Tab-separated table of C-alpha atoms and ligand atoms in Angstrom:
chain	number	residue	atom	x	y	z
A	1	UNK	CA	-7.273	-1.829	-57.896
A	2	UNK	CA	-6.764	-4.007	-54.653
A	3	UNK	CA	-6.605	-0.496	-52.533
A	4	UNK	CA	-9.926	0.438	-54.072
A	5	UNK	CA	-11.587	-2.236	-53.455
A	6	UNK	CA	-15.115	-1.809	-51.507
A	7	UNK	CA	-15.172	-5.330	-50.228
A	8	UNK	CA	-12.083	-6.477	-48.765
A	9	UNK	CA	-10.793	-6.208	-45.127
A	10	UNK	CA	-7.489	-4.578	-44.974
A	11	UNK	CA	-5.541	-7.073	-43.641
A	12	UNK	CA	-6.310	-9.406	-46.602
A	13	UNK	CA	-5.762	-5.872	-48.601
A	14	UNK	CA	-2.390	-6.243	-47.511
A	15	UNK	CA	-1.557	-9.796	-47.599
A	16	UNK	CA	-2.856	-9.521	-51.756
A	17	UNK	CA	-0.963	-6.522	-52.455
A	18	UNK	CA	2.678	-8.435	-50.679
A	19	UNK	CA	1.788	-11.304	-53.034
A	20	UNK	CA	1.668	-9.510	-56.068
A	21	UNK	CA	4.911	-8.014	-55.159
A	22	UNK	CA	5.924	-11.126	-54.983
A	23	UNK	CA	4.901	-12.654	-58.369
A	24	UNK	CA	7.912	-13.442	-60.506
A	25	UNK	CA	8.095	-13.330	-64.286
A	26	UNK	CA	9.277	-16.037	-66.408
A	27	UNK	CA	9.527	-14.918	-70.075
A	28	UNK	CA	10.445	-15.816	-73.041
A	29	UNK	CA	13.010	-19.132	-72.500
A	30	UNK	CA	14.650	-19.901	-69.512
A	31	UNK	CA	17.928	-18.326	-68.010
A	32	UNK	CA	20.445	-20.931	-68.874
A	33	UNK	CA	19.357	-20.694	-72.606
A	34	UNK	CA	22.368	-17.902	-72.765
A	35	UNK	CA	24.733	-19.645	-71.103
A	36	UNK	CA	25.340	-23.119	-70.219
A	37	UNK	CA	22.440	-24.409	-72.987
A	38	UNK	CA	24.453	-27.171	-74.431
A	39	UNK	CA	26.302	-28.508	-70.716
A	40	UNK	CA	23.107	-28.605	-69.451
A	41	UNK	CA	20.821	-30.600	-72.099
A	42	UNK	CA	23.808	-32.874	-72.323
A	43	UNK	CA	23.580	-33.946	-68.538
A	44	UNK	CA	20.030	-34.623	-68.572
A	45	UNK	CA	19.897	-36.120	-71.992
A	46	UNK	CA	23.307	-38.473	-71.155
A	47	UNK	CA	20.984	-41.492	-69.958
A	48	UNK	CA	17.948	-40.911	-72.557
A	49	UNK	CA	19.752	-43.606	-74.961
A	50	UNK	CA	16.848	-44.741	-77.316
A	51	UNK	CA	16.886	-47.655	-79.492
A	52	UNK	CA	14.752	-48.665	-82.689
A	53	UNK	CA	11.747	-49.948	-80.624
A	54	UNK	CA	9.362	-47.804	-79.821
A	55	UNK	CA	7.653	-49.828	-77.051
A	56	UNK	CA	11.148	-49.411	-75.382
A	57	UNK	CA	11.877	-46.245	-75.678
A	58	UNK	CA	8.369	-45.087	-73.879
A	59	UNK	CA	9.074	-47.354	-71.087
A	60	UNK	CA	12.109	-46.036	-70.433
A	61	UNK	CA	11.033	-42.465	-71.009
A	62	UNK	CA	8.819	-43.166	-68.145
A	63	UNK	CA	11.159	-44.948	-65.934
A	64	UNK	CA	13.763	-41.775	-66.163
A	65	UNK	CA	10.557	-39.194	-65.970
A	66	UNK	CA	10.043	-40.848	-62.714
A	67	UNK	CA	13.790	-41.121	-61.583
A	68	UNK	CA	14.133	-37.438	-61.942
A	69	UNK	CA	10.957	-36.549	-60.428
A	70	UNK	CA	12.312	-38.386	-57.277
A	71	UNK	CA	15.686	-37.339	-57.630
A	72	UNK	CA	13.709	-33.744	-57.251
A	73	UNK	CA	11.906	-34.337	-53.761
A	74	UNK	CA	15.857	-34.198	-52.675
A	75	UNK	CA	17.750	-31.512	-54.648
A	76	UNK	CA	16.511	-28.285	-53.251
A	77	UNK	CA	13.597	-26.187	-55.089
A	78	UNK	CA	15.233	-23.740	-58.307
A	79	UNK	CA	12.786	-21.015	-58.851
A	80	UNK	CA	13.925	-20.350	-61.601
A	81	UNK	CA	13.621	-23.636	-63.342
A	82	UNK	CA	10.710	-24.214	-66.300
A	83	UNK	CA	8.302	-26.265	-64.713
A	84	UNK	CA	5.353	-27.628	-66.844
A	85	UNK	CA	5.366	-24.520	-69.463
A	86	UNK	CA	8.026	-24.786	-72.612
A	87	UNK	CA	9.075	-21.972	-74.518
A	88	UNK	CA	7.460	-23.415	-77.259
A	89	UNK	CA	3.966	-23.296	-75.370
A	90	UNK	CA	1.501	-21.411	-77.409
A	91	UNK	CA	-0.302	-20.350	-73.748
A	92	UNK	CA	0.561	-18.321	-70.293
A	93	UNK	CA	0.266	-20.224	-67.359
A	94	UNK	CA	0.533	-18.955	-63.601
A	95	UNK	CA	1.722	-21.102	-60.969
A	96	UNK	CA	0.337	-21.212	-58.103
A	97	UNK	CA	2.921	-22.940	-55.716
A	98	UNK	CA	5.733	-20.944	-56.827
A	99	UNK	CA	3.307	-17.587	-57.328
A	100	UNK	CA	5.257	-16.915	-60.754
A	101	UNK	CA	4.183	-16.127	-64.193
A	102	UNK	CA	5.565	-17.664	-67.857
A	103	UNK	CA	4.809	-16.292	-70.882
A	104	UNK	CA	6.816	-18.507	-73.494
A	105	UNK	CA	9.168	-17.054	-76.562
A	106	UNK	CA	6.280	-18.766	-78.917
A	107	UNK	CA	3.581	-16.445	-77.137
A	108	UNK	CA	5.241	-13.104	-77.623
A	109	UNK	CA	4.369	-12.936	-81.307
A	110	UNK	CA	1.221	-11.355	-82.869
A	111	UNK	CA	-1.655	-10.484	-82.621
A	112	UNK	CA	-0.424	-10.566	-79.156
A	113	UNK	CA	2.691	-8.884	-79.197
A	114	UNK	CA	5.044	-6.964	-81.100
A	115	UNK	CA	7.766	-4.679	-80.773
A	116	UNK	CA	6.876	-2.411	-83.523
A	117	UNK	CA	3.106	-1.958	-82.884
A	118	UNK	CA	1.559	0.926	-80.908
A	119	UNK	CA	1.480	0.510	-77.035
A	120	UNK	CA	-2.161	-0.141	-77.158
A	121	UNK	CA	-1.600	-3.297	-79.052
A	122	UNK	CA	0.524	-4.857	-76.947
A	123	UNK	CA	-1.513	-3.849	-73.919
A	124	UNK	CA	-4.156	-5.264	-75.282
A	125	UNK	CA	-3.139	-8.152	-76.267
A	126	UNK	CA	-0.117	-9.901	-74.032
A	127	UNK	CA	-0.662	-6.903	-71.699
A	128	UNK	CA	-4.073	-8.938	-70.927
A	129	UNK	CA	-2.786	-12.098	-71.005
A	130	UNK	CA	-0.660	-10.910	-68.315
A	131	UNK	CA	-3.008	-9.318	-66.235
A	132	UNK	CA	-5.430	-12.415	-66.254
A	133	UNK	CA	-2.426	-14.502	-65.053
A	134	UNK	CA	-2.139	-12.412	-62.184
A	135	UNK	CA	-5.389	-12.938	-61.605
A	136	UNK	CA	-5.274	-16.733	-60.978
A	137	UNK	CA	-3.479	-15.730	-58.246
A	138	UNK	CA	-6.618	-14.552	-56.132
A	139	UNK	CA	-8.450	-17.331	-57.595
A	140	UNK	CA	-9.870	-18.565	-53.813
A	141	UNK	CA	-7.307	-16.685	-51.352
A	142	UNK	CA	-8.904	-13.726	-49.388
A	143	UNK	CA	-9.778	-14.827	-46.212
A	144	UNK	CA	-12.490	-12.562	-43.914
A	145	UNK	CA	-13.785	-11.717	-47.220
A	146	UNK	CA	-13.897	-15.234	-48.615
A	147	UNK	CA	-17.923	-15.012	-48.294
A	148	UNK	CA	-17.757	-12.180	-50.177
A	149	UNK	CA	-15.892	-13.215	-53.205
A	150	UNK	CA	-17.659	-15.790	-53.374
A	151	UNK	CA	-20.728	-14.162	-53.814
A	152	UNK	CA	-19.234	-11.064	-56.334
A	153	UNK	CA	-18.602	-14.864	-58.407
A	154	UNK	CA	-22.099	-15.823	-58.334
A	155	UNK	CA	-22.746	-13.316	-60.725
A	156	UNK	CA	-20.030	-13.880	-63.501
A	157	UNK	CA	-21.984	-17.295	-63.277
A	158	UNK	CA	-25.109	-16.123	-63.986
A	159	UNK	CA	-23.753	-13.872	-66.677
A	160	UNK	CA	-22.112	-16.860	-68.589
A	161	UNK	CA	-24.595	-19.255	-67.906
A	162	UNK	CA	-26.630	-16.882	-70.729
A	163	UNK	CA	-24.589	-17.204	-73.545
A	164	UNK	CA	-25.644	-19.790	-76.134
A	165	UNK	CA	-22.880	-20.610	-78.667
A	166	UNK	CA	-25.241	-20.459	-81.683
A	167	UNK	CA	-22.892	-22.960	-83.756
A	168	UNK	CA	-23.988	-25.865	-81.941
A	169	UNK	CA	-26.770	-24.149	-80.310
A	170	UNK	CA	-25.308	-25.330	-76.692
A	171	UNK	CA	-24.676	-23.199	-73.315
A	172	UNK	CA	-21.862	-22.599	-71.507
A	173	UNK	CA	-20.878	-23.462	-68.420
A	174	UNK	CA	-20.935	-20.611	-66.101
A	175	UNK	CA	-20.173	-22.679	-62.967
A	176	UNK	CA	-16.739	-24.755	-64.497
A	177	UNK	CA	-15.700	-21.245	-66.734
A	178	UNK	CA	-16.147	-18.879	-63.584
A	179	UNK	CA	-12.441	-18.761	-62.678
A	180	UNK	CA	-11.453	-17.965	-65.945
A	181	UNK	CA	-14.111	-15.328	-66.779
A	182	UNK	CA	-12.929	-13.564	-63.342
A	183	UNK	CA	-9.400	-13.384	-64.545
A	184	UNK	CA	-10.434	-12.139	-68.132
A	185	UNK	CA	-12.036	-9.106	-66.272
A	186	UNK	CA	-9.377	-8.654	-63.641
A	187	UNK	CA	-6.675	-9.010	-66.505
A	188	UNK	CA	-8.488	-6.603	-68.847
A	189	UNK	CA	-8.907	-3.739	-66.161
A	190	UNK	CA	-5.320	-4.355	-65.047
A	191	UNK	CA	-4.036	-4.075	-68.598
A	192	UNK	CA	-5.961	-0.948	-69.277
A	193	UNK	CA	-5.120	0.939	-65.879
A	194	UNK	CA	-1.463	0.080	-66.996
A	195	UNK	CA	-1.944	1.091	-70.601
A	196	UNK	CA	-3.704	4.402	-69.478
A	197	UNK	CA	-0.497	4.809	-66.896
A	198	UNK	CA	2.217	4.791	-69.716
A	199	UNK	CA	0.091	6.610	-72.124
A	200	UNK	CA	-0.366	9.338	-69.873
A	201	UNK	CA	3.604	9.746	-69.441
A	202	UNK	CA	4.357	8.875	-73.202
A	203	UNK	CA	1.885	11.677	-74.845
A	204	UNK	CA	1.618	11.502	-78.789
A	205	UNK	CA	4.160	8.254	-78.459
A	206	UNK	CA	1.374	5.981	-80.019
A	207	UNK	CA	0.898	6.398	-83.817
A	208	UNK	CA	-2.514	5.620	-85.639
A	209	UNK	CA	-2.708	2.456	-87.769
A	210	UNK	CA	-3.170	2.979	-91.488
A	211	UNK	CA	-7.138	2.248	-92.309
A	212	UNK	CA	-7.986	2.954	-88.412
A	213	UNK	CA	-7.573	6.070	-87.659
A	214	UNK	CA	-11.182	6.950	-86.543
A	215	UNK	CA	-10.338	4.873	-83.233
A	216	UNK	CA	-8.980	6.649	-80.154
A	217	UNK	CA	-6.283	4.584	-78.722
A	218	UNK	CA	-8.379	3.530	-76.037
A	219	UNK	CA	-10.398	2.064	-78.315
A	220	UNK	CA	-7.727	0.774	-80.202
A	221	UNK	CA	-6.729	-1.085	-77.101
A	222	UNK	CA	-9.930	-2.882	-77.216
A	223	UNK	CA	-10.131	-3.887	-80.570
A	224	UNK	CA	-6.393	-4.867	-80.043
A	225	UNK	CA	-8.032	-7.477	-77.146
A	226	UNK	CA	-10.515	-8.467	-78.936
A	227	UNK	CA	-9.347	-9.504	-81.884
A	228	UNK	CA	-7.322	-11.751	-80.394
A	229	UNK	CA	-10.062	-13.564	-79.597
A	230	UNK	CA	-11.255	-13.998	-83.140
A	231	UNK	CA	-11.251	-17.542	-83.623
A	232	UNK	CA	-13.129	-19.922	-86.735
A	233	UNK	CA	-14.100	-23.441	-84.674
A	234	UNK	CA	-15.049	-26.505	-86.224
A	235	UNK	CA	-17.689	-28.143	-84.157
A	236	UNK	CA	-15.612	-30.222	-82.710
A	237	UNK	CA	-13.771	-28.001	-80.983
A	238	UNK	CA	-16.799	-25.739	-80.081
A	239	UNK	CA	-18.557	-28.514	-78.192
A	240	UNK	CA	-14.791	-29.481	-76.461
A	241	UNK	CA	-14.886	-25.439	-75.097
A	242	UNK	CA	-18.723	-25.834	-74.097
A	243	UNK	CA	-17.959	-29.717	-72.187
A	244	UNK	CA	-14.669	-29.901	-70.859
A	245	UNK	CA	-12.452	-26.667	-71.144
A	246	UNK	CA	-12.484	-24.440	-68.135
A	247	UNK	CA	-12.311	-21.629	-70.335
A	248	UNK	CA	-15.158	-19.825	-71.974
A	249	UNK	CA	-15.509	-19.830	-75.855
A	250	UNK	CA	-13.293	-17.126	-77.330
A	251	UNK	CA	-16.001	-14.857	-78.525
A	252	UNK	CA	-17.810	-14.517	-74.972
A	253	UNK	CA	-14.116	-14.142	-73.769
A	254	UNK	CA	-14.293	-10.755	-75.901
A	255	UNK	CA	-17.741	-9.528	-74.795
A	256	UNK	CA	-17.998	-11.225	-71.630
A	257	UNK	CA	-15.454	-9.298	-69.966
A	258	UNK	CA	-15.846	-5.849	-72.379
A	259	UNK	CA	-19.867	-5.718	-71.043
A	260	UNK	CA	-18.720	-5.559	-67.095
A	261	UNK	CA	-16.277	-2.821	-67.834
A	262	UNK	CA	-17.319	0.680	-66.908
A	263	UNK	CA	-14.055	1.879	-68.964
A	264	UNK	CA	-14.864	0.259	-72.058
A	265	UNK	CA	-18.426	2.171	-72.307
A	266	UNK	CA	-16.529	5.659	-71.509
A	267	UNK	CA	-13.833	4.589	-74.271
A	268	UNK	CA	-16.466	3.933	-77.044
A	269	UNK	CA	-19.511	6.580	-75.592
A	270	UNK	CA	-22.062	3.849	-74.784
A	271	UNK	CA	-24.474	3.549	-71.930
A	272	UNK	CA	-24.850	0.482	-69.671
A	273	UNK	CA	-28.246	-1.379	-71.477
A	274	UNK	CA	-26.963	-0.566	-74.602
A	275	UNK	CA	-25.695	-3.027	-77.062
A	276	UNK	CA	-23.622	-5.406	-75.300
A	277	UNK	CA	-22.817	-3.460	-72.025
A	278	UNK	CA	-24.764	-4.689	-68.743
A	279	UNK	CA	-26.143	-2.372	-66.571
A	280	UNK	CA	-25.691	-4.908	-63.426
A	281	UNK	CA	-21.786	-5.172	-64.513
A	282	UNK	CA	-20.283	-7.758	-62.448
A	283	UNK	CA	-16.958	-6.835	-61.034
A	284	UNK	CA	-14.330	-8.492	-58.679
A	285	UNK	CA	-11.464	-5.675	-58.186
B	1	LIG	ZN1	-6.469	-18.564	-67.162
């Protein structure tokens, strides 16, 4: 994708392509969870003695939060340690001062992922998730090109800044979502160019779903994304997504991203102008 790109000067070609060589994976739990689990929760729980007041034991939660986040400007940096993300999280994160990538144990479950599904489920579900973490690592970075990117944002902006969210008849916020909606379309095209890679060395691997076999697995592998985007939102949370989240509401997650992709109207035989496809598709990579 990088090497293809139209836009980019090819030293900051190079420079993206040695940082996503770089990216490390965090997944699942964290290393020490096979071995030395039990030594190690024991040493940093020894001083966390609690008592029956409440008001105590936050104070001195804090007071030994901040201890060890001192104690860490002198020990030496552990890439490999869990930073913010648990591996109970219910969410990806990438990070961007240590350029890795955690996707938590409670993540890699369905619709997302599972080890018995088709390849074109999990590619289109944590596959995705994967690629749009990547993503966040371009977020701002190119440098002779920086005009440009910021002008190939302007229009995932624009796009956004159309959608109404009918339930409480509000906009969104093209300008706050806009790093989010890039990586949604970055992580999609990623996770399909990946999915189309092992599919075509794994011929006749992937097995049709009972009740959908009239999909093609390409098609399959957009369904697979968007339904995990099917969400039922009280209000509430509807006008949080539309006010304060940086991401866009799930359902323009789904479409947003599917109308800009030139793949997903070959996969399903639709023209640009038709439906929900653009014919001005904005596109980053
Ligand atoms: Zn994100």
């Amino acid at each position: 994708m990088v090497n293809q790109s139209t836009w980019m000067d090819s030293k900051s070609k190079i420079e993206t392509i040695k940082k996503v060589q770089g990216i490390k994976a965090k997944i699942g739990y964290p290393d020490y969870f096979e071995k030395d689990y039990m030594i190690k929760l024991e040493k940093e729980y020894a001083e966390y003695n609690f008592n029956s007041s409440l008001m105590l034991n936050a104070l001195k939660l804090n007071q030994l939060n901040s201890k060890n986040a001192l104690r860490a400007l002198r020990d030496p940096i552990n890439k490999n340690e869990w930073m913010i993300t648990l591996p109970t999280t219910i969410s990806a994160t990438y990070h961007i001062l240590l350029n890795d990538i955690t996707i938590p144990a409670a993540f890699l479950q369905n619709p997302l992922f599972n080890n018995n599904v088709p390849k074109y489920i999990n590619y289109g579900g944590i596959g995705f998730i994967i690629g749009h973490e990547i993503a966040h690592g371009f977020d701002d970075d190119a440098r002779k090109t920086i005009e440009v990117f910021h002008k190939l944002k302007q229009c995932f902006v624009d796009q956004y800044n159309n959608y109404t969210l009918t339930q409480v008849n509000q906009q969104v916020a093209g300008e706050r979502t806009k790093d989010e909606n890039v990586a949604d379309i970055v992580g999609l095209k990623m996770a399909f160019i990946a999915y189309r890679k092992w599919a075509q060395s794994h011929r006749n691997v992937d097995k049709k779903l009972p009740g959908l076999t009239k999909f093609s697995d390409e098609q399959m592998f957009f369904l697979s994304f968007g339904h995990a985007w099917c969400e039922k939102m009280s209000d509430t949370v509807a006008k949080f997504y539309l006010i304060a989240d940086t991401h866009s509401p799930p359902q323009f997650r789904a479409i947003g991203s599917t109308s800009n992709l030139a793949e997903f109207d070959r996969a399903f035989g639709c023209k640009p102008g038709q439906s929900n496809s653009r014919v001005d598709k904005c596109n980053m990579w």
